[in-house]
């Protein structure tokens, strides 16, 4: 079937100037926060080897990758996230960099998701990775950065859904379920298919005690950490590594609380994420207006070792910029767009075009935002168009004034005009 060339490819969008401005506003907030927390920006390729991106990304995400063969016969893919590329980079060219390594990335990603509100096939993330520490303060830093990011873009009323995969993996591992088996169970949990997860655990040979433990965990969700931690600790008795994970989890939350951050947590013992590389705390950010996550992250202590041979603990978070934009809209957050005063230079007739161009060039060199009339619609139409486009000043370049080294400067809002010497223009206009 011939494609309709007036349409973007399904799942892809054009961003008009206002939307692009909002995306760049969020990027600016993200970049400022990176600086404040000491994260340095890196740029990695949009195309990577398929095997790199596919490792530990989880079955669902793997199926949704844009995979193709390049002209050299290499199996490559468009990146669906930054984390794999960062892990590759750190395990190769940054392997001996002093720890911790704090890296920031911003850019577009590609997933063949089913398009709907907030779910696109090309989307943007602001991504932060903190590499080299397995201490709870590293986890606390990422959570504090998450809360600061949401505040910085102006979002209110968000909840961080949080869990620790070490608890579930600790139970399943104790039961002798292989990592692959655990991953399949986690995929079902990510889709909230609790019955399916229980059934699969049984198929993999989980004991009756394990099934009962999982059932208890699946019912534990609350904003009250004490209720959830107590419930989990009772449920996982006899599973030492699950208890260890719980201990780590409560230490992190304790630290976050002591920073004094007003983060609303939703503790959910059955919460899992589709990405398979997580080994510790995992979380997703929600706003009440949208039922999809605006950000997500977690600890992954074994991914970097997969590529470089040396394990390096790490934790990170990525914000979905497109969804942050939607959330801002829903919550009525309208960052003021700083508007520079604009100047339009109009030639009265075609003999003055070169002079008009010259004046515009000189003004821009003085930092004045000067546009030139390129339509030759005649003076009165050019002025009414300038009004419509909220131009502050028009400079009218005509033969009579030019003869005296002058032009007409028209204040568009007050509709007053004066003759002014050309060399005085920058001084007059560069003050705003
Ligand atoms: P993720 O949860 O797959 O995590 O993606 C993070 C965020 O990207 C999501 O919360 C969502 O806001 C946004 N996102 C994902 N898919 C789409 C889509 N199809 N359309 C629009 N937005 C989308 C990661 O990507 C991990 N790499 C995060 C991380 C960094 N973990 C450790 N370090």
Coordinates of C-alpha atoms and ligand atoms in Angstrom, one line a residue:
X1 CA 0.0 0.0 0.0
X2 CA 1.3 3.5 -0.9
X3 CA 1.8 5.5 2.3
X4 CA 0.1 8.9 2.7
X5 CA 3.1 11.1 2.5
X6 CA 1.3 14.0 4.2
X7 CA 1.2 12.0 7.4
X8 CA 4.1 11.3 9.8
X9 CA 4.9 7.6 10.2
X10 CA 2.5 6.0 12.8
X11 CA 3.7 6.8 16.4
X12 CA 6.0 9.7 15.2
X13 CA 5.1 13.3 15.8
X14 CA 6.0 16.8 14.6
X15 CA 6.5 19.2 17.5
X16 CA 5.3 22.7 16.6
X17 CA 7.3 25.8 17.9
X18 CA 5.3 26.0 21.1
X19 CA 5.6 22.3 21.9
X20 CA 9.3 22.4 21.0
X21 CA 9.7 25.4 23.3
X22 CA 8.1 23.4 26.2
X23 CA 10.3 20.4 25.5
X24 CA 13.4 22.6 25.5
X25 CA 12.2 24.3 28.7
X26 CA 12.1 20.8 30.4
X27 CA 15.5 20.0 28.9
X28 CA 16.8 23.3 30.4
X29 CA 15.4 22.3 33.9
X30 CA 16.9 18.8 33.5
X31 CA 20.3 20.2 32.5
X32 CA 20.4 22.7 35.3
X33 CA 19.6 19.9 37.8
X34 CA 22.4 17.8 36.3
X35 CA 24.8 20.6 37.0
X36 CA 23.5 21.2 40.5
X37 CA 24.0 17.5 41.3
X38 CA 27.3 17.2 39.5
X39 CA 26.1 15.0 36.5
X40 CA 28.1 15.5 33.3
X41 CA 26.4 15.1 30.0
X42 CA 27.4 12.4 27.5
X43 CA 26.1 11.8 24.0
X44 CA 25.9 8.2 22.8
X45 CA 24.7 7.0 19.4
X46 CA 21.0 6.5 18.6
X47 CA 22.0 3.3 16.8
X48 CA 23.7 0.5 18.7
X49 CA 24.2 -3.3 18.2
X50 CA 21.0 -5.1 18.7
X51 CA 22.6 -7.5 21.2
X52 CA 23.8 -4.7 23.4
X53 CA 20.3 -3.1 23.6
X54 CA 18.5 -6.4 23.9
X55 CA 20.5 -7.7 26.9
X56 CA 18.5 -7.6 30.1
X57 CA 15.9 -5.2 28.7
X58 CA 13.0 -7.7 29.2
X59 CA 10.9 -9.6 26.7
X60 CA 8.2 -6.9 26.3
X61 CA 10.7 -4.2 25.5
X62 CA 12.8 -6.5 23.3
X63 CA 9.8 -7.2 21.1
X64 CA 9.3 -3.5 20.6
X65 CA 12.7 -2.5 19.4
X66 CA 13.2 -1.0 15.9
X67 CA 15.7 -3.6 14.6
X68 CA 17.3 -3.6 11.2
X69 CA 20.3 -4.6 9.3
X70 CA 22.6 -1.8 8.1
X71 CA 24.2 -1.8 4.7
X72 CA 27.2 -3.5 6.1
X73 CA 25.1 -6.5 7.3
X74 CA 25.3 -5.6 11.0
X75 CA 22.2 -6.3 13.2
X76 CA 21.5 -2.9 14.8
X77 CA 18.6 -1.2 16.6
X78 CA 17.4 2.3 17.5
X79 CA 18.0 2.8 21.2
X80 CA 14.9 2.2 23.4
X81 CA 16.6 3.7 26.4
X82 CA 19.9 5.2 27.5
X83 CA 21.0 2.8 30.2
X84 CA 22.5 0.1 28.0
X85 CA 24.6 2.6 26.1
X86 CA 25.8 4.2 29.3
X87 CA 26.7 0.8 30.7
X88 CA 28.7 0.1 27.5
X89 CA 30.4 3.4 27.7
X90 CA 31.4 3.1 31.3
X91 CA 32.6 -0.5 31.0
X92 CA 34.9 0.5 28.1
X93 CA 36.1 4.1 27.8
X94 CA 35.4 5.2 31.4
X95 CA 36.4 2.0 33.1
X96 CA 39.2 3.6 35.1
X97 CA 37.5 7.0 35.6
X98 CA 37.3 7.8 39.3
X99 CA 34.2 6.7 41.1
X100 CA 31.5 7.7 41.4
X101 CA 30.7 8.6 37.9
X102 CA 27.6 10.8 37.4
X103 CA 26.3 11.0 33.8
X104 CA 23.4 12.8 32.3
X105 CA 21.9 12.3 28.8
X106 CA 19.0 13.9 27.0
X107 CA 17.6 12.7 23.7
X108 CA 15.1 10.8 21.7
X109 CA 14.4 7.1 22.0
X110 CA 12.4 4.6 20.0
X111 CA 10.0 1.9 21.0
X112 CA 7.3 0.2 18.8
X113 CA 4.7 0.8 21.5
X114 CA 1.0 1.0 20.6
X115 CA 0.4 4.8 20.1
X116 CA -2.0 6.4 22.5
X117 CA -2.0 9.5 24.8
X118 CA 1.5 9.7 26.3
X119 CA 2.8 6.6 24.5
X120 CA 4.7 7.3 21.3
X121 CA 7.2 5.4 19.1
X122 CA 9.6 8.3 19.3
X123 CA 9.9 10.0 22.7
X124 CA 12.3 11.9 24.8
X125 CA 14.0 11.2 28.1
X126 CA 16.2 13.1 30.6
X127 CA 18.4 10.4 32.0
X128 CA 20.7 10.3 35.0
X129 CA 23.0 7.5 36.0
X130 CA 25.1 7.3 39.3
X131 CA 27.7 4.6 38.9
X132 CA 30.2 3.1 41.3
X133 CA 28.4 3.1 44.7
X134 CA 26.2 0.4 46.2
X135 CA 25.5 2.5 49.3
X136 CA 22.0 3.7 50.3
X137 CA 23.1 7.3 50.0
X138 CA 23.4 6.8 46.2
X139 CA 19.8 5.5 46.1
X140 CA 18.8 8.5 48.2
X141 CA 20.5 10.9 45.9
X142 CA 18.6 9.5 42.9
X143 CA 15.3 9.8 44.8
X144 CA 16.1 13.3 45.9
X145 CA 17.0 14.3 42.3
X146 CA 13.7 12.8 41.2
X147 CA 11.8 14.9 43.6
X148 CA 13.8 18.0 42.7
X149 CA 13.2 17.4 39.0
X150 CA 9.5 17.3 39.4
X151 CA 9.5 20.4 41.6
X152 CA 11.7 22.2 39.0
X153 CA 9.3 21.6 36.1
X154 CA 6.5 22.8 38.4
X155 CA 4.6 19.5 38.9
X156 CA 2.7 19.1 42.2
X157 CA 0.9 16.1 43.6
X158 CA 3.1 13.3 42.4
X159 CA 3.5 9.8 43.9
X160 CA 6.6 7.6 43.7
X161 CA 5.6 3.9 43.5
X162 CA 8.5 2.0 45.0
X163 CA 9.7 -1.5 45.7
X164 CA 12.9 -3.6 46.0
X165 CA 13.3 -6.4 43.4
X166 CA 15.7 -8.1 45.8
X167 CA 12.7 -9.2 47.9
X168 CA 10.9 -11.0 45.1
X169 CA 14.1 -12.4 43.5
X170 CA 15.3 -13.5 47.0
X171 CA 12.2 -15.6 47.4
X172 CA 12.2 -17.0 43.9
X173 CA 15.9 -17.7 43.9
X174 CA 15.6 -19.5 47.3
X175 CA 13.0 -21.8 45.6
X176 CA 15.6 -22.7 43.0
X177 CA 13.8 -20.8 40.2
X178 CA 16.4 -19.8 37.5
X179 CA 17.0 -16.1 36.6
X180 CA 15.2 -16.6 33.3
X181 CA 12.2 -18.1 35.2
X182 CA 12.3 -15.2 37.6
X183 CA 12.3 -12.7 34.7
X184 CA 9.2 -14.3 33.2
X185 CA 7.4 -14.0 36.5
X186 CA 8.5 -10.4 36.8
X187 CA 7.2 -9.6 33.3
X188 CA 3.7 -10.9 34.4
X189 CA 3.9 -8.8 37.6
X190 CA 4.9 -5.7 35.5
X191 CA 1.6 -6.3 33.7
X192 CA -0.2 -6.7 37.1
X193 CA -1.1 -10.3 36.2
X194 CA -0.7 -11.6 39.7
X195 CA -2.6 -14.8 39.1
X196 CA -0.5 -15.6 36.1
X197 CA 2.7 -14.9 38.1
X198 CA 1.6 -17.3 40.9
X199 CA 0.7 -19.9 38.4
X200 CA 4.0 -19.6 36.6
X201 CA 5.9 -19.7 39.9
X202 CA 4.1 -23.0 40.6
X203 CA 5.0 -24.3 37.2
X204 CA 8.6 -23.6 37.9
X205 CA 8.3 -25.7 41.0
X206 CA 7.7 -23.1 43.8
X207 CA 6.7 -24.6 47.1
X208 CA 3.3 -24.1 48.6
X209 CA 5.0 -21.9 51.2
X210 CA 6.4 -19.8 48.5
X211 CA 3.0 -19.4 46.8
X212 CA 1.5 -18.3 50.1
X213 CA 4.3 -15.9 50.7
X214 CA 3.8 -14.3 47.3
X215 CA 0.1 -14.1 47.8
X216 CA 0.7 -12.2 51.0
X217 CA 3.1 -9.8 49.3
X218 CA 0.7 -9.2 46.4
X219 CA -1.8 -7.7 48.9
X220 CA 0.7 -5.4 50.5
X221 CA 0.4 -1.9 49.1
X222 CA 0.1 1.3 51.0
X223 CA 1.6 4.8 51.6
X224 CA 2.3 3.7 55.1
X225 CA 5.8 2.3 55.0
X226 CA 5.6 0.7 58.4
X227 CA 2.6 -1.3 57.5
X228 CA 4.2 -2.6 54.3
X229 CA 7.7 -3.2 55.8
X230 CA 6.1 -5.1 58.7
X231 CA 4.0 -7.1 56.4
X232 CA 6.9 -8.0 54.1
X233 CA 9.2 -8.9 56.9
X234 CA 6.6 -11.3 58.4
X235 CA 5.8 -12.7 55.0
X236 CA 9.4 -13.4 53.9
X237 CA 10.6 -15.0 57.1
X238 CA 12.9 -17.9 56.2
X239 CA 14.1 -16.2 53.0
X240 CA 17.4 -14.7 54.1
X241 CA 18.3 -12.7 50.9
X242 CA 14.7 -11.3 50.7
X243 CA 15.1 -10.1 54.3
X244 CA 18.5 -8.6 53.4
X245 CA 16.9 -6.7 50.5
X246 CA 14.1 -5.5 52.8
X247 CA 16.8 -4.2 55.2
X248 CA 18.5 -2.3 52.4
X249 CA 15.1 -0.9 51.3
X250 CA 14.1 0.4 54.7
X251 CA 17.6 1.9 55.1
X252 CA 17.2 3.9 51.9
X253 CA 13.7 5.1 52.8
X254 CA 14.9 6.1 56.2
X255 CA 17.7 8.1 54.7
X256 CA 15.3 9.9 52.3
X257 CA 13.0 10.7 55.2
X258 CA 15.9 12.2 57.1
X259 CA 16.8 14.5 54.2
X260 CA 13.4 16.0 54.9
X261 CA 12.0 15.6 51.4
X262 CA 8.3 15.6 51.1
X263 CA 8.1 12.7 48.8
X264 CA 4.8 10.7 48.7
X265 CA 5.7 7.1 48.4
X266 CA 3.4 4.3 47.5
X267 CA 5.0 1.1 48.7
X268 CA 3.9 -1.9 46.6
X269 CA 5.4 -5.3 47.4
X270 CA 4.2 -6.8 44.1
X271 CA 5.5 -4.0 41.9
X272 CA 8.0 -5.1 39.2
X273 CA 9.4 -3.4 36.1
X274 CA 9.7 -4.7 32.6
X275 CA 13.5 -4.0 32.5
X276 CA 15.3 -7.1 33.7
X277 CA 18.6 -5.5 34.8
X278 CA 17.3 -4.2 38.1
X279 CA 18.8 -5.7 41.3
X280 CA 17.6 -3.3 44.1
X281 CA 15.2 -0.5 44.6
X282 CA 12.9 0.2 41.7
X283 CA 10.4 3.0 41.3
X284 CA 8.1 4.8 38.9
X285 CA 6.6 8.3 39.2
X286 CA 2.9 9.0 38.7
X287 CA 0.7 12.1 38.7
X288 CA -3.0 11.6 39.5
X289 CA -4.0 13.1 36.1
X290 CA -2.3 10.4 34.0
X291 CA -2.4 6.6 34.4
X292 CA 1.0 6.2 32.9
X293 CA 4.4 6.7 34.6
X294 CA 6.2 10.0 33.9
X295 CA 9.5 8.6 35.0
X296 CA 11.1 5.4 36.3
X297 CA 14.4 4.0 37.5
X298 CA 16.2 1.8 39.9
X299 CA 19.4 0.1 40.9
X300 CA 21.2 -2.2 38.5
X301 CA 24.4 -3.6 40.0
X302 CA 25.2 -6.3 37.4
X303 CA 24.5 -4.7 34.0
X304 CA 27.9 -3.0 33.6
X305 CA 29.8 -6.2 34.4
X306 CA 27.8 -7.9 31.6
X307 CA 29.6 -5.8 29.0
X308 CA 33.0 -5.2 30.6
X309 CA 33.6 -8.1 32.8
X310 CA 33.9 -5.9 35.9
X311 CA 30.8 -5.4 37.9
X312 CA 30.0 -1.9 39.0
X313 CA 27.1 -1.0 41.1
X314 CA 24.8 1.7 39.6
X315 CA 21.5 3.4 40.0
X316 CA 19.6 5.7 37.7
X317 CA 16.4 7.4 36.7
X318 CA 14.8 8.5 33.4
X319 CA 12.0 11.0 33.0
X320 CA 9.7 10.7 30.0
X321 CA 9.8 14.3 28.8
X322 CA 6.7 13.9 26.5
X323 CA 4.7 12.7 29.5
X324 CA 6.1 15.4 31.8
X325 CA 4.8 17.9 29.1
X326 CA 1.3 16.3 29.3
X327 CA 1.4 16.3 33.1
X328 CA 2.3 20.0 33.2
X329 CA -0.6 20.7 30.9
X330 CA -3.0 18.7 33.0
X331 CA -1.8 20.5 36.2
X332 CA -2.0 23.9 34.5
X333 CA 1.7 24.5 34.7
X334 CA 2.6 27.2 32.2
X335 CA 6.1 28.3 32.4
X336 CA 6.3 31.9 31.2
X337 CA 8.0 32.2 27.8
X338 CA 10.5 35.0 28.1
X339 CA 9.9 37.1 25.1
X340 CA 12.5 39.4 23.6
X341 CA 11.3 42.5 22.0
X342 CA 11.3 41.9 18.2
X343 CA 12.3 44.5 15.6
X344 CA 11.2 44.4 11.9
X345 CA 13.2 46.2 9.3
X346 CA 11.1 47.1 6.3
X347 CA 12.4 48.7 3.0
X348 CA 10.0 51.2 1.6
X349 CA 10.9 50.2 -2.0
X350 CA 13.2 47.7 -3.6
X351 CA 16.0 50.2 -4.0
X352 CA 16.3 50.2 -0.2
X353 CA 16.4 46.5 0.4
X354 CA 20.2 46.3 0.6
X355 CA 20.2 49.1 3.2
X356 CA 17.5 47.4 5.2
X357 CA 19.5 44.1 5.2
X358 CA 22.6 46.0 6.3
X359 CA 20.8 47.7 9.2
X360 CA 19.4 44.3 10.3
X361 CA 22.8 42.7 10.2
X362 CA 24.3 45.5 12.3
X363 CA 21.5 45.4 14.9
X364 CA 21.9 41.6 15.3
X365 CA 25.6 42.1 16.0
X366 CA 24.4 44.4 18.9
X367 CA 22.2 41.6 20.2
X368 CA 18.9 43.0 18.9
X369 CA 16.5 40.4 17.5
X370 CA 16.0 41.9 14.1
X371 CA 13.8 40.4 11.4
X372 CA 13.8 41.6 7.8
X373 CA 10.7 42.0 5.7
X374 CA 11.2 39.5 2.9
X375 CA 7.7 39.6 1.4
X376 CA 7.8 43.0 -0.3
X377 CA 4.1 43.4 0.4
X378 CA 4.3 47.2 0.7
X379 CA 4.7 49.3 3.8
X380 CA 1.2 49.3 5.1
X381 CA 0.7 45.6 4.8
X382 CA 4.1 44.9 6.3
X383 CA 3.2 47.1 9.3
X384 CA -0.2 45.4 9.9
X385 CA 1.5 42.0 9.7
X386 CA 4.1 43.3 12.2
X387 CA 1.2 44.2 14.5
X388 CA -0.3 40.7 14.2
X389 CA 3.1 39.1 15.1
X390 CA 3.6 41.4 18.1
X391 CA 6.6 43.1 16.8
X392 CA 7.7 45.9 19.2
X393 CA 9.5 48.2 16.7
X394 CA 9.5 48.6 13.0
X395 CA 12.4 50.3 11.3
X396 CA 11.2 51.9 8.0
X397 CA 14.0 52.3 5.5
X398 CA 13.1 54.9 2.9
X399 CA 14.9 57.0 0.3
X400 CA 14.1 60.4 1.9
X401 CA 15.5 59.6 5.4
X402 CA 18.3 57.5 4.0
X403 CA 19.6 60.6 2.2
X404 CA 20.2 62.1 5.6
X405 CA 21.7 58.9 7.1
X406 CA 18.4 58.3 9.0
X407 CA 15.5 55.8 9.2
X408 CA 12.1 55.9 10.8
X409 CA 11.7 54.1 14.1
X410 CA 8.1 53.2 14.8
X411 CA 6.9 52.1 18.2
X412 CA 4.3 49.6 17.2
X413 CA 2.4 49.4 20.4
X414 CA 2.1 53.2 21.0
X415 CA 1.8 53.9 17.3
X416 CA 4.3 56.8 17.4
X417 CA 7.3 57.2 15.2
X418 CA 10.4 59.3 15.0
X419 CA 13.3 59.8 12.6
X420 CA 16.6 58.5 14.0
X421 CA 20.2 58.4 12.8
X422 CA 21.2 54.9 11.7
X423 CA 24.2 54.9 14.0
X424 CA 22.0 55.7 17.0
X425 CA 19.7 52.6 16.4
X426 CA 21.8 50.0 18.3
X427 CA 22.1 52.2 21.3
X428 CA 18.4 52.8 21.3
X429 CA 17.3 49.2 20.7
X430 CA 19.9 47.1 22.4
X431 CA 18.7 48.2 25.8
X432 CA 15.8 45.9 25.7
Ligands
LIG1 P1 11.4 3.2 31.6 O1 10.5 3.1 32.7 O2 11.4 2.1 30.5 O3 12.9 3.2 32.2 O4 11.3 4.6 30.9 C1 11.3 5.8 31.6 C2 10.2 6.7 31.2 O5 10.3 7.0 29.8 C3 8.9 6.2 31.5 O6 8.5 6.4 32.8 C4 8.0 7.1 30.6 O7 7.7 8.3 31.2 C5 9.0 7.3 29.4 N1 8.5 6.4 28.3 C6 8.8 5.1 28.1 N2 8.2 4.6 27.0 C7 7.6 5.7 26.4 C8 6.8 5.8 25.2 N3 6.6 4.8 24.4 N4 6.3 7.1 25.0 C9 6.5 8.1 25.8 N5 7.2 8.0 26.9 C10 7.8 6.8 27.3 C11 14.0 3.3 31.4 O8 14.1 3.7 30.3 C12 15.3 3.1 32.2 N6 16.4 3.2 31.3 C13 15.4 4.1 33.4 C14 16.7 4.0 34.2 C15 17.8 4.7 34.1 N7 16.9 3.0 35.0 C16 18.1 3.1 35.5 N8 18.7 4.2 34.9

